[in-house]
Amino acid sequence: MQVLVIGSGGREHALAWKIAQSPKVAKVWAAPGNAGISEVAESVNISASDIRPLADLAERKRIDLTVVGPEVALTLGIVDEFERRGLRIFGPSKDAAVIEGSKVFAKNLMKKYQIPSGFFQSFYRAEDARRYIQDVGAPIVVKADGLAAGKGAIVCMEVSEALDAVKMIMEERVFGDAGERVVVEEYLDGEEASFLAFTDGETVLPMASSQDHKRVLDDDHGPNTGGMGAYSPAPVITESVHKQVMKRVMIPAVKGMAAEGRRYKGVLYAGLMIKAGEVKVLEFNARFGDPEAQPLLIRMESDLVPILEAVVEGRLNGKTIEWKSGPSVCVVMASAGYPGPYEKGYPITGLREAASEPGVLVFHAGTSRKNDQVVTAGGRVLGVTAFGRDIRDAIAVAYRAVKKIHWEGAHYRTDIGRRALDRTS
Ligand code: AMP
Ligand code: GLY
């Protein structure tokens, strides 16, 4: 069969790499892809949000299955368009992707189906939001309702910061229409983890656990990013926490979506805060995490494609996934300036040397090919991903590979995986 992967990040490179290994797959396509993806797939230069041209491509090339990476395409209704044309596609419909597309929707869903989460209120009017913030005090979190490329959540330790956040989101509209409404919610303390599961709308098949590193600098300092690194498994997700997440979060969310007439199929990703073994949900995402997908997919022993097909066809019941027992770590290398403005086009050296380290895969996030060179083309540029015998080994292997890669201004965190190390040593 032929499979099309939509997107151009590290997550999509990992997906294309994993799908290309399936004995069922003769050819992988990608749109728009990047320099790394082009090594395992034929890339076609159509943006991930150009839904009709993507569906035209799938028809023209007789694609058997399309897999969607980014949330924007999902909330624009790419799945609905493909299904209207009788094309098979992996991901939630527009009505279901709203679980990520609207924070107000997600918080109301959690409240209605008693999924543990912080208290909240939503507001259309800035003055009402301000009054509420004055009432409840800080610390508090202000979030734009709509999609804001992972930057829409502002954690405020002081009331004045929260008032500024309301002004920025609702009045200055820095996230555009995403800021028409805000959610003001309880600040939750603890350790974060990512819990991803496949679901066909009924059965929930969990993946291995993982943990992201949101802040740009070591020790969780600096502004939030799309994610500076990840590892799997996350020791904070003990067996009892896992059971709690399935019973109190994942299953009620999938059942709740079905009860709302928004049957959810695809990957459901819960961003969790865990404190003293108690779990609360920060947010839901409608897709694989990036960079979580990179360490997860290199640990997946099973063929991914039959699982994707079972989700699309509603026959996930009875399916299982085998995982490699050793852990994996992904270190993101970013452009100077990221997550703020950055320049592109710097030549990258050492890619081949890094990839030749045993157990290492260098997934490309923001790269392109210029003449015969791979150059930077995004904020997050590479996800250097490694297996290890144990977490210490995986971290060492990943950083050994990172040190072989260079371009002007490259930066990365030096503490990816340290939390897991602290918990296991
Ligand atoms: P979100 O876009 O909702 O994932 O939020 C981005 C990041 O902001 C999360 O990964 C957390 O680090 C932080 N965050 C979001 N909501 C809260 C909350 N209620 N309490 C504490 N931190 C939060
Ligand atoms: N790594 C966070 C996300 O994918 O949303």
Tab-separated table of C-alpha atoms and ligand atoms in Angstrom:
chain	number	residue	atom	x	y	z
A	1	MET	CA	0.000	0.000	0.000
A	2	GLN	CA	0.923	3.686	-0.288
A	3	VAL	CA	0.786	5.918	2.779
A	4	LEU	CA	0.806	9.737	2.871
A	5	VAL	CA	2.102	11.574	5.960
A	6	ILE	CA	0.891	15.164	6.383
A	7	GLY	CA	3.244	17.630	8.087
A	8	SER	CA	6.883	18.701	8.155
A	9	GLY	CA	8.191	18.287	11.698
A	10	GLY	CA	10.196	15.796	13.713
A	11	ARG	CA	7.007	13.946	14.578
A	12	GLU	CA	6.248	13.446	10.885
A	13	HIS	CA	9.804	12.293	10.160
A	14	ALA	CA	9.470	9.672	12.906
A	15	LEU	CA	6.058	8.616	11.527
A	16	ALA	CA	7.348	8.352	7.948
A	17	TRP	CA	10.422	6.417	9.149
A	18	LYS	CA	8.289	3.956	11.135
A	19	ILE	CA	5.646	3.530	8.416
A	20	ALA	CA	8.335	2.924	5.760
A	21	GLN	CA	9.448	-0.163	7.727
A	22	SER	CA	6.048	-1.826	7.484
A	23	PRO	CA	6.001	-4.905	5.214
A	24	LYS	CA	2.551	-3.718	4.111
A	25	VAL	CA	3.910	-0.447	2.690
A	26	ALA	CA	5.394	-0.136	-0.792
A	27	LYS	CA	5.791	3.639	-0.767
A	28	VAL	CA	5.530	6.563	1.632
A	29	TRP	CA	4.575	10.065	0.508
A	30	ALA	CA	4.850	13.256	2.550
A	31	ALA	CA	3.411	16.757	2.266
A	32	PRO	CA	5.156	19.085	2.620
A	33	GLY	CA	7.930	17.048	4.355
A	34	ASN	CA	11.487	18.202	5.041
A	35	ALA	CA	15.053	17.217	4.099
A	36	GLY	CA	15.069	14.216	6.445
A	37	ILE	CA	11.601	13.002	5.496
A	38	SER	CA	12.672	13.029	1.839
A	39	GLU	CA	15.136	10.238	2.651
A	40	VAL	CA	12.264	7.851	3.462
A	41	ALA	CA	9.359	9.361	1.514
A	42	GLU	CA	8.589	11.224	-1.691
A	43	SER	CA	7.803	14.776	-0.617
A	44	VAL	CA	5.240	16.944	-2.391
A	45	ASN	CA	5.267	20.642	-1.650
A	46	ILE	CA	1.693	21.179	-0.419
A	47	SER	CA	1.138	22.851	2.948
A	48	ALA	CA	-0.449	20.787	5.732
A	49	SER	CA	-3.412	23.173	5.853
A	50	ASP	CA	-4.209	23.071	2.112
A	51	ILE	CA	-6.850	20.443	2.586
A	52	ARG	CA	-8.355	20.215	-0.906
A	53	PRO	CA	-5.013	20.044	-2.750
A	54	LEU	CA	-3.973	17.312	-0.282
A	55	ALA	CA	-7.123	15.311	-0.991
A	56	ASP	CA	-6.534	15.824	-4.750
A	57	LEU	CA	-3.016	14.429	-4.285
A	58	ALA	CA	-4.318	11.396	-2.390
A	59	GLU	CA	-6.815	10.704	-5.187
A	60	ARG	CA	-4.310	11.232	-7.971
A	61	LYS	CA	-1.597	9.046	-6.428
A	62	ARG	CA	-4.075	6.405	-5.190
A	63	ILE	CA	-2.960	6.750	-1.584
A	64	ASP	CA	-4.378	3.952	0.581
A	65	LEU	CA	-3.975	5.668	3.950
A	66	THR	CA	-3.201	9.251	5.034
A	67	VAL	CA	-1.800	10.037	8.499
A	68	VAL	CA	-2.159	13.582	9.838
A	69	GLY	CA	0.551	15.087	12.076
A	70	PRO	CA	-0.394	18.683	12.935
A	71	GLU	CA	-3.478	19.888	14.799
A	72	VAL	CA	-4.256	22.774	12.455
A	73	ALA	CA	-5.159	20.442	9.564
A	74	LEU	CA	-7.404	18.435	11.904
A	75	THR	CA	-9.285	21.440	13.251
A	76	LEU	CA	-9.743	22.691	9.672
A	77	GLY	CA	-11.527	19.417	8.850
A	78	ILE	CA	-8.987	17.479	6.753
A	79	VAL	CA	-10.460	14.169	7.962
A	80	ASP	CA	-13.984	15.214	6.981
A	81	GLU	CA	-12.853	16.246	3.478
A	82	PHE	CA	-10.962	12.987	2.863
A	83	GLU	CA	-13.831	10.852	4.177
A	84	ARG	CA	-16.314	12.721	1.969
A	85	ARG	CA	-14.209	11.600	-0.979
A	86	GLY	CA	-13.982	8.002	0.263
A	87	LEU	CA	-10.285	8.319	1.155
A	88	ARG	CA	-8.942	6.513	4.250
A	89	ILE	CA	-7.383	8.893	6.768
A	90	PHE	CA	-6.084	8.563	10.335
A	91	GLY	CA	-7.143	11.308	12.752
A	92	PRO	CA	-10.213	12.841	14.411
A	93	SER	CA	-12.940	14.676	12.491
A	94	LYS	CA	-13.313	18.430	12.863
A	95	ASP	CA	-16.061	17.968	15.480
A	96	ALA	CA	-13.802	15.704	17.541
A	97	ALA	CA	-10.555	17.687	17.100
A	98	VAL	CA	-12.295	20.511	18.979
A	99	ILE	CA	-11.003	18.753	22.119
A	100	GLU	CA	-7.694	20.461	21.239
A	101	GLY	CA	-9.052	23.360	19.160
A	102	SER	CA	-11.053	24.864	22.031
A	103	LYS	CA	-9.768	24.930	25.604
A	104	VAL	CA	-13.262	25.965	26.735
A	105	PHE	CA	-14.735	22.860	25.102
A	106	ALA	CA	-12.087	20.621	26.697
A	107	LYS	CA	-12.608	22.092	30.179
A	108	ASN	CA	-16.403	21.757	29.906
A	109	LEU	CA	-16.029	18.144	28.737
A	110	MET	CA	-13.811	17.357	31.720
A	111	LYS	CA	-16.291	18.963	34.095
A	112	LYS	CA	-19.294	17.140	32.621
A	113	TYR	CA	-17.612	13.720	32.653
A	114	GLN	CA	-15.816	14.207	35.978
A	115	ILE	CA	-12.318	13.976	34.538
A	116	PRO	CA	-9.925	15.376	37.185
A	117	SER	CA	-8.694	18.865	36.282
A	118	GLY	CA	-8.254	22.290	37.903
A	119	PHE	CA	-11.150	24.724	38.491
A	120	PHE	CA	-11.784	27.277	35.747
A	121	GLN	CA	-14.016	29.935	34.245
A	122	SER	CA	-14.221	31.074	30.631
A	123	PHE	CA	-14.790	34.641	29.475
A	124	TYR	CA	-15.739	36.579	26.340
A	125	ARG	CA	-15.149	39.933	28.040
A	126	ALA	CA	-11.748	41.058	29.294
A	127	GLU	CA	-13.261	43.004	32.189
A	128	ASP	CA	-15.031	39.881	33.494
A	129	ALA	CA	-11.798	37.877	33.255
A	130	ARG	CA	-9.985	40.634	35.166
A	131	ARG	CA	-12.597	40.677	37.918
A	132	TYR	CA	-12.363	36.890	38.323
A	133	ILE	CA	-8.550	37.038	38.501
A	134	GLN	CA	-8.767	39.729	41.208
A	135	ASP	CA	-11.180	37.486	43.119
A	136	VAL	CA	-9.222	34.226	43.000
A	137	GLY	CA	-5.689	35.669	43.073
A	138	ALA	CA	-2.409	34.149	41.894
A	139	PRO	CA	-0.800	31.825	40.965
A	140	ILE	CA	-3.236	31.365	38.098
A	141	VAL	CA	-3.131	30.329	34.440
A	142	VAL	CA	-4.619	32.325	31.543
A	143	LYS	CA	-5.187	30.537	28.240
A	144	ALA	CA	-6.405	31.623	24.824
A	145	ASP	CA	-9.369	29.431	23.879
A	146	GLY	CA	-8.190	28.592	20.359
A	147	LEU	CA	-5.006	27.211	18.800
A	148	ALA	CA	-1.911	29.317	19.394
A	149	ALA	CA	0.935	27.053	18.245
A	150	GLY	CA	1.550	25.866	21.805
A	151	LYS	CA	2.065	29.415	23.114
A	152	GLY	CA	-1.472	30.207	24.282
A	153	ALA	CA	-1.080	29.146	27.933
A	154	ILE	CA	0.374	31.751	30.259
A	155	VAL	CA	1.321	30.639	33.750
A	156	CYS	CA	1.147	33.677	36.073
A	157	MET	CA	2.714	33.763	39.501
A	158	GLU	CA	1.351	37.287	40.167
A	159	VAL	CA	-2.074	38.868	39.618
A	160	SER	CA	-0.445	41.651	37.580
A	161	GLU	CA	0.981	39.106	35.127
A	162	ALA	CA	-2.446	37.521	34.727
A	163	LEU	CA	-4.021	40.915	34.028
A	164	ASP	CA	-1.319	41.546	31.409
A	165	ALA	CA	-2.026	38.132	29.878
A	166	VAL	CA	-5.728	38.989	29.518
A	167	LYS	CA	-4.808	42.262	27.843
A	168	MET	CA	-2.378	40.554	25.479
A	169	ILE	CA	-4.734	37.734	24.501
A	170	MET	CA	-8.115	39.526	24.424
A	171	GLU	CA	-7.296	43.143	23.636
A	172	GLU	CA	-4.031	43.094	21.707
A	173	ARG	CA	-5.080	39.788	20.111
A	174	VAL	CA	-1.529	38.458	19.834
A	175	PHE	CA	-2.986	35.035	18.985
A	176	GLY	CA	-5.646	36.478	16.662
A	177	ASP	CA	-9.137	34.960	16.877
A	178	ALA	CA	-7.836	32.281	19.256
A	179	GLY	CA	-8.134	35.024	21.888
A	180	GLU	CA	-11.825	35.761	21.397
A	181	ARG	CA	-12.379	33.829	24.618
A	182	VAL	CA	-10.022	33.015	27.476
A	183	VAL	CA	-9.953	30.317	30.101
A	184	VAL	CA	-8.701	31.348	33.519
A	185	GLU	CA	-7.794	28.190	35.418
A	186	GLU	CA	-6.290	26.846	38.581
A	187	TYR	CA	-2.502	26.671	38.704
A	188	LEU	CA	-1.466	23.056	39.195
A	189	ASP	CA	1.778	22.051	40.723
A	190	GLY	CA	3.606	18.740	40.213
A	191	GLU	CA	5.405	16.797	37.515
A	192	GLU	CA	4.111	16.793	33.935
A	193	ALA	CA	3.802	13.740	31.717
A	194	SER	CA	2.293	12.944	28.344
A	195	PHE	CA	-0.153	10.057	27.975
A	196	LEU	CA	-0.983	9.106	24.395
A	197	ALA	CA	-3.437	6.457	23.283
A	198	PHE	CA	-4.890	5.141	20.052
A	199	THR	CA	-8.665	5.033	19.982
A	200	ASP	CA	-11.295	4.123	17.412
A	201	GLY	CA	-13.996	5.873	19.416
A	202	GLU	CA	-14.646	2.879	21.665
A	203	THR	CA	-11.510	0.918	22.480
A	204	VAL	CA	-8.592	2.807	24.051
A	205	LEU	CA	-5.144	1.319	23.371
A	206	PRO	CA	-2.527	3.211	25.395
A	207	MET	CA	1.008	3.850	24.185
A	208	ALA	CA	4.068	3.809	26.416
A	209	SER	CA	4.350	6.869	28.662
A	210	SER	CA	6.586	9.833	27.848
A	211	GLN	CA	7.662	13.208	29.153
A	212	ASP	CA	8.272	16.444	27.293
A	213	HIS	CA	10.483	19.410	28.329
A	214	LYS	CA	8.479	22.544	27.536
A	215	ARG	CA	10.783	25.347	28.655
A	216	VAL	CA	13.630	26.474	26.461
A	217	LEU	CA	16.401	26.430	29.092
A	218	ASP	CA	17.857	23.877	31.503
A	219	ASP	CA	16.054	23.321	34.822
A	220	ASP	CA	12.776	24.462	33.218
A	221	HIS	CA	13.747	28.113	32.904
A	222	GLY	CA	12.804	30.532	30.137
A	223	PRO	CA	9.681	30.689	27.964
A	224	ASN	CA	7.583	27.724	26.817
A	225	THR	CA	8.379	26.106	23.468
A	226	GLY	CA	6.800	23.393	21.327
A	227	GLY	CA	9.033	20.996	23.292
A	228	MET	CA	12.820	20.823	23.669
A	229	GLY	CA	13.155	17.096	24.210
A	230	ALA	CA	11.366	14.019	25.454
A	231	TYR	CA	11.931	10.540	26.748
A	232	SER	CA	10.004	7.313	27.143
A	233	PRO	CA	8.972	5.699	29.410
A	234	ALA	CA	8.244	8.326	32.098
A	235	PRO	CA	8.879	6.763	35.525
A	236	VAL	CA	6.355	9.199	37.077
A	237	ILE	CA	3.661	7.114	35.317
A	238	THR	CA	3.803	4.150	37.676
A	239	GLU	CA	1.521	1.192	37.136
A	240	SER	CA	-1.026	2.623	39.539
A	241	VAL	CA	-0.903	6.073	37.889
A	242	HIS	CA	-1.340	4.370	34.500
A	243	LYS	CA	-4.473	2.585	35.733
A	244	GLN	CA	-5.812	5.809	37.186
A	245	VAL	CA	-5.246	7.670	33.893
A	246	MET	CA	-7.026	4.985	31.865
A	247	LYS	CA	-9.976	4.746	34.234
A	248	ARG	CA	-10.465	8.392	35.139
A	249	VAL	CA	-9.156	10.234	32.054
A	250	MET	CA	-8.828	8.324	28.785
A	251	ILE	CA	-11.886	6.071	28.891
A	252	PRO	CA	-14.255	8.783	30.202
A	253	ALA	CA	-12.938	11.236	27.582
A	254	VAL	CA	-13.507	8.813	24.689
A	255	LYS	CA	-16.931	7.782	26.027
A	256	GLY	CA	-17.804	11.407	26.693
A	257	MET	CA	-16.894	12.440	23.149
A	258	ALA	CA	-19.075	9.613	21.768
A	259	ALA	CA	-21.944	10.684	24.033
A	260	GLU	CA	-21.589	14.243	22.727
A	261	GLY	CA	-21.988	12.933	19.152
A	262	ARG	CA	-18.297	13.584	18.457
A	263	ARG	CA	-16.927	10.045	18.122
A	264	TYR	CA	-13.166	10.404	18.514
A	265	LYS	CA	-10.724	8.349	16.479
A	266	GLY	CA	-6.996	8.812	16.130
A	267	VAL	CA	-4.466	9.579	18.835
A	268	LEU	CA	-5.785	11.174	22.005
A	269	TYR	CA	-3.028	12.864	23.979
A	270	ALA	CA	-3.603	13.934	27.578
A	271	GLY	CA	-1.153	16.444	29.073
A	272	LEU	CA	-1.071	15.499	32.759
A	273	MET	CA	0.097	17.036	36.010
A	274	ILE	CA	0.940	14.457	38.657
A	275	LYS	CA	1.399	15.195	42.314
A	276	ALA	CA	1.764	12.560	45.028
A	277	GLY	CA	0.339	9.919	42.685
A	278	GLU	CA	-2.778	11.990	41.907
A	279	VAL	CA	-3.425	12.922	38.289
A	280	LYS	CA	-5.019	16.047	36.829
A	281	VAL	CA	-5.432	16.945	33.180
A	282	LEU	CA	-3.883	20.166	31.837
A	283	GLU	CA	-5.076	19.735	28.279
A	284	PHE	CA	-6.001	17.309	25.526
A	285	ASN	CA	-4.328	17.182	22.133
A	286	ALA	CA	-5.830	15.551	19.069
A	287	ARG	CA	-2.619	14.045	17.637
A	288	PHE	CA	0.800	12.599	18.381
A	289	GLY	CA	3.017	14.853	20.518
A	290	ASP	CA	6.081	16.472	19.025
A	291	PRO	CA	8.742	15.601	20.255
A	292	GLU	CA	7.073	12.736	22.206
A	293	ALA	CA	6.393	10.816	18.966
A	294	GLN	CA	10.139	10.489	18.291
A	295	PRO	CA	11.142	8.537	21.429
A	296	LEU	CA	7.835	6.630	21.361
A	297	LEU	CA	8.060	5.461	17.768
A	298	ILE	CA	11.663	4.277	18.034
A	299	ARG	CA	10.588	2.111	20.999
A	300	MET	CA	7.619	0.610	19.157
A	301	GLU	CA	8.363	-2.995	18.114
A	302	SER	CA	4.981	-3.614	16.505
A	303	ASP	CA	4.154	-2.592	12.970
A	304	LEU	CA	2.381	0.772	13.268
A	305	VAL	CA	0.358	0.457	10.066
A	306	PRO	CA	-2.083	-2.300	11.142
A	307	ILE	CA	-2.815	-0.259	14.279
A	308	LEU	CA	-3.545	2.875	12.240
A	309	GLU	CA	-5.819	0.826	9.950
A	310	ALA	CA	-7.643	-0.725	12.920
A	311	VAL	CA	-8.324	2.768	14.285
A	312	VAL	CA	-9.645	3.993	10.935
A	313	GLU	CA	-11.852	0.906	10.525
A	314	GLY	CA	-13.145	0.816	14.111
A	315	ARG	CA	-11.654	-2.576	14.986
A	316	LEU	CA	-9.058	-1.712	17.608
A	317	ASN	CA	-10.602	-4.117	20.121
A	318	GLY	CA	-8.119	-6.910	20.935
A	319	LYS	CA	-5.111	-5.156	19.370
A	320	THR	CA	-1.887	-4.853	21.364
A	321	ILE	CA	1.413	-3.001	20.919
A	322	GLU	CA	4.863	-4.393	21.736
A	323	TRP	CA	7.479	-1.949	23.064
A	324	LYS	CA	11.226	-2.306	23.371
A	325	SER	CA	12.047	-2.569	27.051
A	326	GLY	CA	14.953	-0.088	27.018
A	327	PRO	CA	14.260	3.647	27.234
A	328	SER	CA	14.717	6.304	24.544
A	329	VAL	CA	15.620	9.977	24.680
A	330	CYS	CA	15.149	12.751	22.120
A	331	VAL	CA	17.159	15.985	22.369
A	332	VAL	CA	15.810	18.851	20.256
A	333	MET	CA	18.380	21.137	18.616
A	334	ALA	CA	16.980	24.595	17.833
A	335	SER	CA	17.862	27.751	15.901
A	336	ALA	CA	19.371	30.762	17.696
A	337	GLY	CA	16.485	32.892	18.975
A	338	TYR	CA	13.888	30.109	19.184
A	339	PRO	CA	11.154	30.247	20.582
A	340	GLY	CA	11.367	33.924	19.533
A	341	PRO	CA	12.257	35.088	16.006
A	342	TYR	CA	15.114	33.235	14.305
A	343	GLU	CA	16.954	33.150	10.996
A	344	LYS	CA	16.975	30.225	8.572
A	345	GLY	CA	19.322	28.833	5.962
A	346	TYR	CA	22.391	27.901	8.048
A	347	PRO	CA	24.225	24.821	6.715
A	348	ILE	CA	24.207	21.856	9.120
A	349	THR	CA	27.276	19.650	9.450
A	350	GLY	CA	27.888	16.316	11.180
A	351	LEU	CA	24.513	14.725	10.412
A	352	ARG	CA	26.047	11.566	8.983
A	353	GLU	CA	28.557	11.213	11.839
A	354	ALA	CA	25.772	11.596	14.423
A	355	ALA	CA	23.509	9.082	12.692
A	356	SER	CA	26.320	6.522	12.541
A	357	GLU	CA	26.396	6.262	16.347
A	358	PRO	CA	24.795	2.913	17.253
A	359	GLY	CA	21.216	3.353	18.493
A	360	VAL	CA	20.850	6.913	17.161
A	361	LEU	CA	18.247	8.327	14.778
A	362	VAL	CA	18.426	11.963	13.749
A	363	PHE	CA	14.884	13.104	12.986
A	364	HIS	CA	14.598	16.351	11.051
A	365	ALA	CA	12.121	19.007	12.230
A	366	GLY	CA	12.940	22.272	10.445
A	367	THR	CA	15.354	21.483	7.620
A	368	SER	CA	15.470	21.841	3.865
A	369	ARG	CA	17.914	21.007	1.116
A	370	LYS	CA	19.792	23.817	-0.625
A	371	ASN	CA	22.045	22.734	-3.463
A	372	ASP	CA	23.698	19.699	-1.930
A	373	GLN	CA	23.460	20.788	1.669
A	374	VAL	CA	20.983	20.371	4.493
A	375	VAL	CA	20.178	23.804	5.944
A	376	THR	CA	18.082	25.037	8.875
A	377	ALA	CA	14.505	25.948	7.971
A	378	GLY	CA	12.632	26.221	11.276
A	379	GLY	CA	12.833	26.969	15.001
A	380	ARG	CA	13.148	23.370	16.111
A	381	VAL	CA	15.633	21.941	13.628
A	382	LEU	CA	16.495	18.363	14.667
A	383	GLY	CA	15.388	15.731	17.183
A	384	VAL	CA	18.417	13.600	17.986
A	385	THR	CA	16.880	10.401	19.308
A	386	ALA	CA	18.629	7.453	20.954
A	387	PHE	CA	17.979	4.094	22.594
A	388	GLY	CA	19.849	2.951	25.636
A	389	ARG	CA	20.178	-0.031	27.941
A	390	ASP	CA	18.943	2.258	30.679
A	391	ILE	CA	18.071	5.942	30.896
A	392	ARG	CA	21.624	6.987	31.772
A	393	ASP	CA	22.945	5.207	28.691
A	394	ALA	CA	20.219	6.624	26.407
A	395	ILE	CA	20.995	10.166	27.583
A	396	ALA	CA	24.740	9.646	27.049
A	397	VAL	CA	24.250	8.219	23.544
A	398	ALA	CA	21.882	11.043	22.517
A	399	TYR	CA	24.259	13.786	23.692
A	400	ARG	CA	27.268	12.085	22.109
A	401	ALA	CA	25.423	12.355	18.780
A	402	VAL	CA	24.260	15.931	19.468
A	403	LYS	CA	27.869	17.034	19.964
A	404	LYS	CA	28.743	15.913	16.432
A	405	ILE	CA	26.175	18.232	14.845
A	406	HIS	CA	26.888	21.909	14.212
A	407	TRP	CA	25.442	25.031	12.679
A	408	GLU	CA	25.741	28.674	13.589
A	409	GLY	CA	23.746	29.464	16.721
A	410	ALA	CA	22.474	25.929	17.422
A	411	HIS	CA	21.211	25.485	20.981
A	412	TYR	CA	19.705	22.668	23.043
A	413	ARG	CA	18.958	21.770	26.623
A	414	THR	CA	21.634	19.761	28.386
A	415	ASP	CA	19.308	18.162	30.969
A	416	ILE	CA	16.860	16.124	28.882
A	417	GLY	CA	15.921	12.987	30.828
A	418	ARG	CA	17.344	14.164	34.146
A	419	ARG	CA	14.011	13.761	35.932
A	420	ALA	CA	13.809	10.123	34.872
A	421	LEU	CA	17.392	9.639	35.984
A	422	ASP	CA	16.639	11.187	39.396
A	423	ARG	CA	13.695	8.832	39.852
A	424	THR	CA	15.509	5.690	38.858
A	425	SER	CA	18.867	6.230	40.533
B	1	AMP	P1	-0.960	23.854	27.355
B	1	AMP	O1	-0.851	24.661	26.103
B	1	AMP	O2	-2.306	23.858	27.970
B	1	AMP	O3	-0.329	22.511	27.230
B	1	AMP	O4	0.036	24.536	28.388
B	1	AMP	C1	1.400	24.646	28.105
B	1	AMP	C2	2.193	24.448	29.375
B	1	AMP	O5	1.800	25.410	30.350
B	1	AMP	C3	1.952	23.101	30.043
B	1	AMP	O6	2.762	22.092	29.500
B	1	AMP	C4	2.315	23.428	31.480
B	1	AMP	O7	3.729	23.443	31.648
B	1	AMP	C5	1.823	24.832	31.639
B	1	AMP	N1	0.440	24.811	32.188
B	1	AMP	C6	-0.719	24.777	31.479
B	1	AMP	N2	-1.789	24.755	32.290
B	1	AMP	C7	-1.303	24.779	33.555
B	1	AMP	C8	-1.912	24.764	34.848
B	1	AMP	N3	-3.236	24.749	34.999
B	1	AMP	N4	-1.093	24.790	35.914
B	1	AMP	C9	0.250	24.823	35.774
B	1	AMP	N5	0.881	24.838	34.589
B	1	AMP	C10	0.125	24.810	33.478
B	2	GLY	N1	5.129	18.342	22.910
B	2	GLY	C1	3.910	18.988	23.145
B	2	GLY	C2	2.920	18.856	22.094
B	2	GLY	O1	3.094	18.119	21.146
B	2	GLY	O2	1.888	19.498	22.197
